[in-house]
Amino acid sequence: MVRGALIGLIHHQSLHLPNDKSQDSSALALISSDIDSVDSVGEIFHETWARLVEVATGTVLLAAQIQWFAFLPLIIIFGCSRMSAYVAKHLENRQKDWNAATQNRLAATTAAIEGIRSLKMMGMEDAIQSQVLYLRNNEIQASKRLRWILVAYNASANALGILAPVLTLVLFLLSSQSDGISTDQTFTALALLAMVTHPANMVMTLIPQAISVLANFDRIQAFISQTSIHDTREVSQGGSPQQSILIQALTVAPPPLYHPILCNVDLAITKGEIVTCAGAVGSGKTTLAMAVLGEATTTTGLISISSKEIAYCAQEPWLPSVTIREAIAGHLIGLDIEWYNTVIEACGLVPDFHSFVAGDMALIENNGMNLSGGQKQRIALARAVYSKYRMLVLDDPFSALDEAVAGHIMQRLLGSRGLFRKMATTVLFISNSRKIFSISDRVLLLHNSGLHPQMHLQDPKAGFEVLSLPSKIPQVLNTSNDNDSGALGENRKLHMSDAEDDTSRRTGDFAIYGYYINAIGRSNTLLLILCTAGFSFCSTFAQAAQMKVAIRSGALLHAQLLDRILTAPLSYITKTDIGTIVNRFGQDINLVDKQLPPTLANLNTQIFKLLMQLVLLVKIRPMMSLTVPVCAIGVYFIQRIYLRTSRQLRFLELESKSSLLTNFMDTANGIVTIRAFGWKEKFQKENVQALDLSQKPFYLLLCLQCWLKMMLDCIITSFAVVLIAFTISYRNTTAGADLGLALNLIIVANTTLLKLVQSWTSLETSLGAISRLKSIQDCVPTEDNTKHTVDPGLRWPSSGNLHVSDVSVGYSKSSPLALRNVSFVVKPGQKTVVVGRTGSGKSTLMLSLLQLLEPSEGSTFIDDISLTHMSPRTVRKRGFIAVPQDGLTIPTATLRFNLDPYHTSSEEEISLSLQRTGLWDKIHSMAGTTEKAVTSPKRSLLDLPMLSFLPFSAGQLQLLALSRTLLRIWSSAPHKPIVILDEVSSSLDSETESILIDILRDDLRDYTAVIIAHRVAGIMGAMRPGVDAIATMQDGRLQTVSIVDSSG
């Protein structure tokens, strides 16, 4: 119940957080790690009160045997409580530090897995592996600080069980009130002492668990208490009936910026109007779109809209893990097949569906990793059109499309007979495309944080002009606001007070102790001291050994898992659900760190305790030792039934947890789209369904564990009753003392046997994590194999000659070929632009060059060395410098790491690369007041994590990728790796595009480059007539390769 309620609360809060806070993986860390610890809160509560009742009852019964000495164990408990106070003071913060370190590791790992395609393209596997292992080491160090506290605490808790019975009986015998103690009184006192010390010891062990749970509760409380996004938009209920969007005096200045992104913006858009917003990179175009969607933090101003249901198409399309048809139809009930066919034709998707084996029923894998960038954009656009919403916000939806496909879509949607015109749909376009300008009703230019007034663009090729804003804007009547607030609660803290006891008691002199020791025997006394000292030493250092086991196993298994995932071929990552992979790094590693080591240590403890008890029992009463095998036989059949069921339930529980994680990741990645379409309630229902599916095996597993515990308790109770009845006949014999000792040993030995079984069954189910980690190690293929044996030498590549010879490639052995018999040569220093319709094979060619797809035929050569026989990592790290379209960054890593992951560049070179792309001043302003005042401002800026900056726009991410490319080029000299640019100018305006042209002309002049582009016109300025070439792809084949002539 607690688990379900908390996961539901976390997901609900995720739907209401600002977009930047939804991307930090904190929700993922909470349900992967913290929730599992909080599950035990009910058990801790019930165990505590039940154990306290046992202690009180045992103390009363013990007082009847040894008078006021019965309170001595309580005095020892009070003494041990001082350690509890120390633990309570230090454990909670250390638990939070450990959880925070786990969250940082999971955030970096999740970002790397989600961007694994771009990561591999850039050859950053080694760098990200080092970064994640560094975060893992920080996590382990945080766990060590907590574990040492627990070692000291467990030592004090064990002291209770060791010292209490011995001290109590010895002091009772030495007291003047004692006239000796009979055999039956001795064993009765021993049994009652066990009844007091065992539950007291259990309460002691529950204290650190309770503190740990409170630390996890605090983290969950902090998450759900975060400020929810505040939608300041108003829904118009009066004013102009033709008004769709009205913005007055809007200022957007999210903290901690010094200057607003948008300042005093006025805008009015009527119903059915198509308005395009243009501007330079970082001018605030996307921020304006976010303000219309209610996602921006507005400082002042009014935003009035006719409806809060707005279809949205983002720069980076978000697609859930469903079929293409389900993604387009969204969460609308029923499929309007006629309208659906109209939409997919208008969005140019029909040819793509024909090329898919499953058509539009093909599954979208891992946010469209199995689709091209253009296909993802068109599916997201089709989803927006299919919704029939009266308002659309389209943020640069044609950036990854070629001119032919983009022209087809513009005519079908925006033309005079387009769907938007027929339905009188209001459209806010974010784009710098001149073709879109020509068919828009108005074009607005963002400049210097505002809409430029009375400005006309004079470019004769544009075919449009920017109209000035109306001087008078109609007023809108007051409307209602939607105020979302996060769940609030009070922080819980554990208050513990030290108990002190100043009771004075009378003790004898040392002669009395000597007299008693003589009665015991000096050798027996020495043996007693050595055994108790040995037990104390072993029990304490067993905790230290357990800590070493946990640290080493956790570090090694995590490193092996990370290495195998990063070296896995792209085909495996594409076909495997990301939630499943993240679950391996989350829940499975959490089991390795927290549950397996203590379970294994407890199993070993019970095994050796049982062996020693059996040895002692055989010496005293050999016949009675036969009861243990009888008990073992019964236990065997019970555990056989248990394990057979528990393994299956554990597997189902972990698999359903993967689906739950995928749901959370889909929600976090698509939160803006979800809120824009008004799908929050629908996604919350989907989360409840996934949670219910996850709860079923989890609940059944808990029931099965309760059944096991009950059956084992019934066995030990039955044996105790039978043995007590058996020994009644010997109560008047001289062997009564031996029988009493044997009876206690039999009960203890059978109890130990049952604890052993409990530990073993717990270990067996937890070993499912090890089984899954091992299966990844054994079954997941790696890119490196025995045929990759060629070492290209230290000077490779020296010239950058690229030769592709008759290459054919498919995405899998069973899928049709995506490239067929492609052959071409790119000479050293030559630039080749690859063009073609979306889906023509451009991206496949790039993946083939980078050895992310293994060719079924043909070979690729760099400087006459075949890439087929080289390690793919070596090829990508040394042979190529790839710039992917999405501009991958690791949010938890520093700006320095994201620019220079291998730490090969100096401070000056990094700042120079940012200045070269025009980002240095913008990054300074984006960091705002978070920048720390240190000796070198540049150094402090570079060492800030990416999360410290405002979200980068798509264009700024592409400029950041260009800065990273410059650093790679400068550090690789005198080698000449081949540069691959994948749609690197798709989100750049014409002014910023000149930066790319300058880099191609100057910094890449002597480098071979393969440029994949749809907007060829912008890159032609960097192409050299008679030297550089244009290659045209169509249907997976290379159609033509032509040299650029002087006419362009």
PDB file of N, CA and C in Angstrom, residues 193-239:
ATOM      1  N   LEU A 193      15.964 -14.956  29.718  1.00  0.00           N
ATOM      2  CA  LEU A 193      16.938 -13.965  29.258  1.00  0.00           C
ATOM      3  C   LEU A 193      16.950 -13.890  27.734  1.00  0.00           C
ATOM      4  N   ALA A 194      16.853 -15.051  27.099  1.00  0.00           N
ATOM      5  CA  ALA A 194      16.779 -15.056  25.631  1.00  0.00           C
ATOM      6  C   ALA A 194      15.508 -14.360  25.164  1.00  0.00           C
ATOM      7  N   MET A 195      14.441 -14.531  25.951  1.00  0.00           N
ATOM      8  CA  MET A 195      13.167 -13.895  25.598  1.00  0.00           C
ATOM      9  C   MET A 195      13.257 -12.377  25.709  1.00  0.00           C
ATOM     10  N   VAL A 196      14.174 -11.898  26.574  1.00  0.00           N
ATOM     11  CA  VAL A 196      14.357 -10.455  26.740  1.00  0.00           C
ATOM     12  C   VAL A 196      15.388  -9.912  25.748  1.00  0.00           C
ATOM     13  N   THR A 197      16.547 -10.569  25.686  1.00  0.00           N
ATOM     14  CA  THR A 197      17.657 -10.016  24.900  1.00  0.00           C
ATOM     15  C   THR A 197      17.430 -10.139  23.398  1.00  0.00           C
ATOM     16  N   HIS A 198      16.813 -11.237  22.954  1.00  0.00           N
ATOM     17  CA  HIS A 198      16.614 -11.388  21.504  1.00  0.00           C
ATOM     18  C   HIS A 198      15.701 -10.310  20.924  1.00  0.00           C
ATOM     19  N   PRO A 199      14.491 -10.099  21.489  1.00  0.00           N
ATOM     20  CA  PRO A 199      13.672  -9.018  20.922  1.00  0.00           C
ATOM     21  C   PRO A 199      14.298  -7.639  21.115  1.00  0.00           C
ATOM     22  N   ALA A 200      15.021  -7.466  22.251  1.00  0.00           N
ATOM     23  CA  ALA A 200      15.693  -6.184  22.459  1.00  0.00           C
ATOM     24  C   ALA A 200      16.757  -5.957  21.394  1.00  0.00           C
ATOM     25  N   ASN A 201      17.478  -7.037  21.084  1.00  0.00           N
ATOM     26  CA  ASN A 201      18.492  -6.947  20.030  1.00  0.00           C
ATOM     27  C   ASN A 201      17.842  -6.638  18.683  1.00  0.00           C
ATOM     28  N   MET A 202      16.688  -7.246  18.434  1.00  0.00           N
ATOM     29  CA  MET A 202      15.978  -6.992  17.175  1.00  0.00           C
ATOM     30  C   MET A 202      15.524  -5.541  17.090  1.00  0.00           C
ATOM     31  N   VAL A 203      15.070  -4.979  18.231  1.00  0.00           N
ATOM     32  CA  VAL A 203      14.687  -3.566  18.237  1.00  0.00           C
ATOM     33  C   VAL A 203      15.901  -2.695  17.924  1.00  0.00           C
ATOM     34  N   MET A 204      17.053  -3.079  18.471  1.00  0.00           N
ATOM     35  CA  MET A 204      18.280  -2.327  18.185  1.00  0.00           C
ATOM     36  C   MET A 204      18.595  -2.342  16.688  1.00  0.00           C
ATOM     37  N   THR A 205      18.398  -3.493  16.057  1.00  0.00           N
ATOM     38  CA  THR A 205      18.692  -3.579  14.621  1.00  0.00           C
ATOM     39  C   THR A 205      17.666  -2.822  13.787  1.00  0.00           C
ATOM     40  N   LEU A 206      16.458  -2.604  14.343  1.00  0.00           N
ATOM     41  CA  LEU A 206      15.437  -1.867  13.607  1.00  0.00           C
ATOM     42  C   LEU A 206      15.700  -0.365  13.607  1.00  0.00           C
ATOM     43  N   ILE A 207      16.476   0.122  14.572  1.00  0.00           N
ATOM     44  CA  ILE A 207      16.714   1.566  14.665  1.00  0.00           C
ATOM     45  C   ILE A 207      17.400   2.112  13.422  1.00  0.00           C
ATOM     46  N   PRO A 208      18.540   1.536  12.966  1.00  0.00           N
ATOM     47  CA  PRO A 208      19.138   2.084  11.742  1.00  0.00           C
ATOM     48  C   PRO A 208      18.239   1.920  10.525  1.00  0.00           C
ATOM     49  N   GLN A 209      17.448   0.850  10.490  1.00  0.00           N
ATOM     50  CA  GLN A 209      16.507   0.698   9.382  1.00  0.00           C
ATOM     51  C   GLN A 209      15.484   1.830   9.390  1.00  0.00           C
ATOM     52  N   ALA A 210      14.996   2.149  10.575  1.00  0.00           N
ATOM     53  CA  ALA A 210      14.002   3.217  10.693  1.00  0.00           C
ATOM     54  C   ALA A 210      14.599   4.564  10.279  1.00  0.00           C
ATOM     55  N   ILE A 211      15.839   4.817  10.689  1.00  0.00           N
ATOM     56  CA  ILE A 211      16.491   6.077  10.313  1.00  0.00           C
ATOM     57  C   ILE A 211      16.700   6.135   8.810  1.00  0.00           C
ATOM     58  N   SER A 212      17.098   5.008   8.233  1.00  0.00           N
ATOM     59  CA  SER A 212      17.282   4.953   6.780  1.00  0.00           C
ATOM     60  C   SER A 212      15.972   5.214   6.058  1.00  0.00           C
ATOM     61  N   VAL A 213      14.885   4.632   6.574  1.00  0.00           N
ATOM     62  CA  VAL A 213      13.573   4.851   5.958  1.00  0.00           C
ATOM     63  C   VAL A 213      13.185   6.316   6.043  1.00  0.00           C
ATOM     64  N   LEU A 214      13.464   6.949   7.198  1.00  0.00           N
ATOM     65  CA  LEU A 214      13.144   8.365   7.346  1.00  0.00           C
ATOM     66  C   LEU A 214      13.940   9.219   6.366  1.00  0.00           C
ATOM     67  N   ALA A 215      15.202   8.840   6.120  1.00  0.00           N
ATOM     68  CA  ALA A 215      16.006   9.572   5.139  1.00  0.00           C
ATOM     69  C   ALA A 215      15.388   9.453   3.748  1.00  0.00           C
ATOM     70  N   ASN A 216      14.917   8.261   3.417  1.00  0.00           N
ATOM     71  CA  ASN A 216      14.269   8.073   2.121  1.00  0.00           C
ATOM     72  C   ASN A 216      12.950   8.835   2.050  1.00  0.00           C
ATOM     73  N   PHE A 217      12.224   8.829   3.160  1.00  0.00           N
ATOM     74  CA  PHE A 217      10.978   9.593   3.205  1.00  0.00           C
ATOM     75  C   PHE A 217      11.253  11.087   2.982  1.00  0.00           C
ATOM     76  N   ASP A 218      12.327  11.589   3.578  1.00  0.00           N
ATOM     77  CA  ASP A 218      12.668  12.999   3.405  1.00  0.00           C
ATOM     78  C   ASP A 218      12.953  13.331   1.942  1.00  0.00           C
ATOM     79  N   ARG A 219      13.654  12.420   1.239  1.00  0.00           N
ATOM     80  CA  ARG A 219      13.938  12.659  -0.177  1.00  0.00           C
ATOM     81  C   ARG A 219      12.650  12.650  -1.004  1.00  0.00           C
ATOM     82  N   ILE A 220      11.769  11.707  -0.689  1.00  0.00           N
ATOM     83  CA  ILE A 220      10.492  11.657  -1.406  1.00  0.00           C
ATOM     84  C   ILE A 220       9.662  12.897  -1.093  1.00  0.00           C
ATOM     85  N   GLN A 221       9.673  13.288   0.194  1.00  0.00           N
ATOM     86  CA  GLN A 221       8.936  14.480   0.599  1.00  0.00           C
ATOM     87  C   GLN A 221       9.471  15.723  -0.102  1.00  0.00           C
ATOM     88  N   ALA A 222      10.798  15.818  -0.198  1.00  0.00           N
ATOM     89  CA  ALA A 222      11.392  16.970  -0.876  1.00  0.00           C
ATOM     90  C   ALA A 222      10.980  17.015  -2.342  1.00  0.00           C
ATOM     91  N   PHE A 223      10.866  15.844  -2.956  1.00  0.00           N
ATOM     92  CA  PHE A 223      10.494  15.796  -4.384  1.00  0.00           C
ATOM     93  C   PHE A 223       9.045  16.232  -4.581  1.00  0.00           C
ATOM     94  N   ILE A 224       8.139  15.649  -3.798  1.00  0.00           N
ATOM     95  CA  ILE A 224       6.724  15.955  -4.021  1.00  0.00           C
ATOM     96  C   ILE A 224       6.351  17.332  -3.478  1.00  0.00           C
ATOM     97  N   SER A 225       7.261  17.969  -2.718  1.00  0.00           N
ATOM     98  CA  SER A 225       6.985  19.315  -2.198  1.00  0.00           C
ATOM     99  C   SER A 225       7.572  20.401  -3.083  1.00  0.00           C
ATOM    100  N   GLN A 226       8.220  20.007  -4.185  1.00  0.00           N
ATOM    101  CA  GLN A 226       8.756  21.012  -5.100  1.00  0.00           C
ATOM    102  C   GLN A 226       7.618  21.856  -5.681  1.00  0.00           C
ATOM    103  N   THR A 227       7.957  23.079  -6.022  1.00  0.00           N
ATOM    104  CA  THR A 227       6.958  23.979  -6.588  1.00  0.00           C
ATOM    105  C   THR A 227       6.537  23.491  -7.960  1.00  0.00           C
ATOM    106  N   SER A 228       5.255  23.299  -8.127  1.00  0.00           N
ATOM    107  CA  SER A 228       4.733  22.854  -9.418  1.00  0.00           C
ATOM    108  C   SER A 228       4.746  24.002 -10.413  1.00  0.00           C
ATOM    109  N   ILE A 229       4.670  23.641 -11.678  1.00  0.00           N
ATOM    110  CA  ILE A 229       4.625  24.677 -12.709  1.00  0.00           C
ATOM    111  C   ILE A 229       3.340  25.482 -12.556  1.00  0.00           C
ATOM    112  N   HIS A 230       3.481  26.779 -12.689  1.00  0.00           N
ATOM    113  CA  HIS A 230       2.329  27.674 -12.489  1.00  0.00           C
ATOM    114  C   HIS A 230       1.884  28.215 -13.842  1.00  0.00           C
ATOM    115  N   ASP A 231       0.734  27.764 -14.275  1.00  0.00           N
ATOM    116  CA  ASP A 231       0.198  28.174 -15.568  1.00  0.00           C
ATOM    117  C   ASP A 231      -0.547  29.490 -15.394  1.00  0.00           C
ATOM    118  N   THR A 232       0.052  30.581 -15.905  1.00  0.00           N
ATOM    119  CA  THR A 232      -0.543  31.917 -15.744  1.00  0.00           C
ATOM    120  C   THR A 232      -1.450  32.300 -16.914  1.00  0.00           C
ATOM    121  N   ARG A 233      -1.621  31.407 -17.857  1.00  0.00           N
ATOM    122  CA  ARG A 233      -2.466  31.728 -19.008  1.00  0.00           C
ATOM    123  C   ARG A 233      -3.936  31.847 -18.588  1.00  0.00           C
ATOM    124  N   GLU A 234      -4.653  32.667 -19.332  1.00  0.00           N
ATOM    125  CA  GLU A 234      -6.079  32.821 -19.105  1.00  0.00           C
ATOM    126  C   GLU A 234      -6.826  32.349 -20.347  1.00  0.00           C
ATOM    127  N   VAL A 235      -7.941  31.697 -20.121  1.00  0.00           N
ATOM    128  CA  VAL A 235      -8.794  31.266 -21.232  1.00  0.00           C
ATOM    129  C   VAL A 235      -9.814  32.359 -21.479  1.00  0.00           C
ATOM    130  N   SER A 236      -9.782  32.924 -22.682  1.00  0.00           N
ATOM    131  CA  SER A 236     -10.644  34.070 -22.994  1.00  0.00           C
ATOM    132  C   SER A 236     -12.104  33.655 -23.008  1.00  0.00           C
ATOM    133  N   GLN A 237     -12.927  34.462 -22.383  1.00  0.00           N
ATOM    134  CA  GLN A 237     -14.370  34.206 -22.342  1.00  0.00           C
ATOM    135  C   GLN A 237     -15.153  35.394 -22.857  1.00  0.00           C
ATOM    136  N   GLY A 238     -14.456  36.312 -23.453  1.00  0.00           N
ATOM    137  CA  GLY A 238     -15.106  37.493 -24.003  1.00  0.00           C
ATOM    138  C   GLY A 238     -14.186  38.157 -24.988  1.00  0.00           C
ATOM    139  N   GLY A 239     -14.322  39.425 -25.177  1.00  0.00           N
ATOM    140  CA  GLY A 239     -13.458  40.125 -26.113  1.00  0.00           C
ATOM    141  C   GLY A 239     -13.763  39.721 -27.539  1.00  0.00           C
TER     142      GLY A 239
END
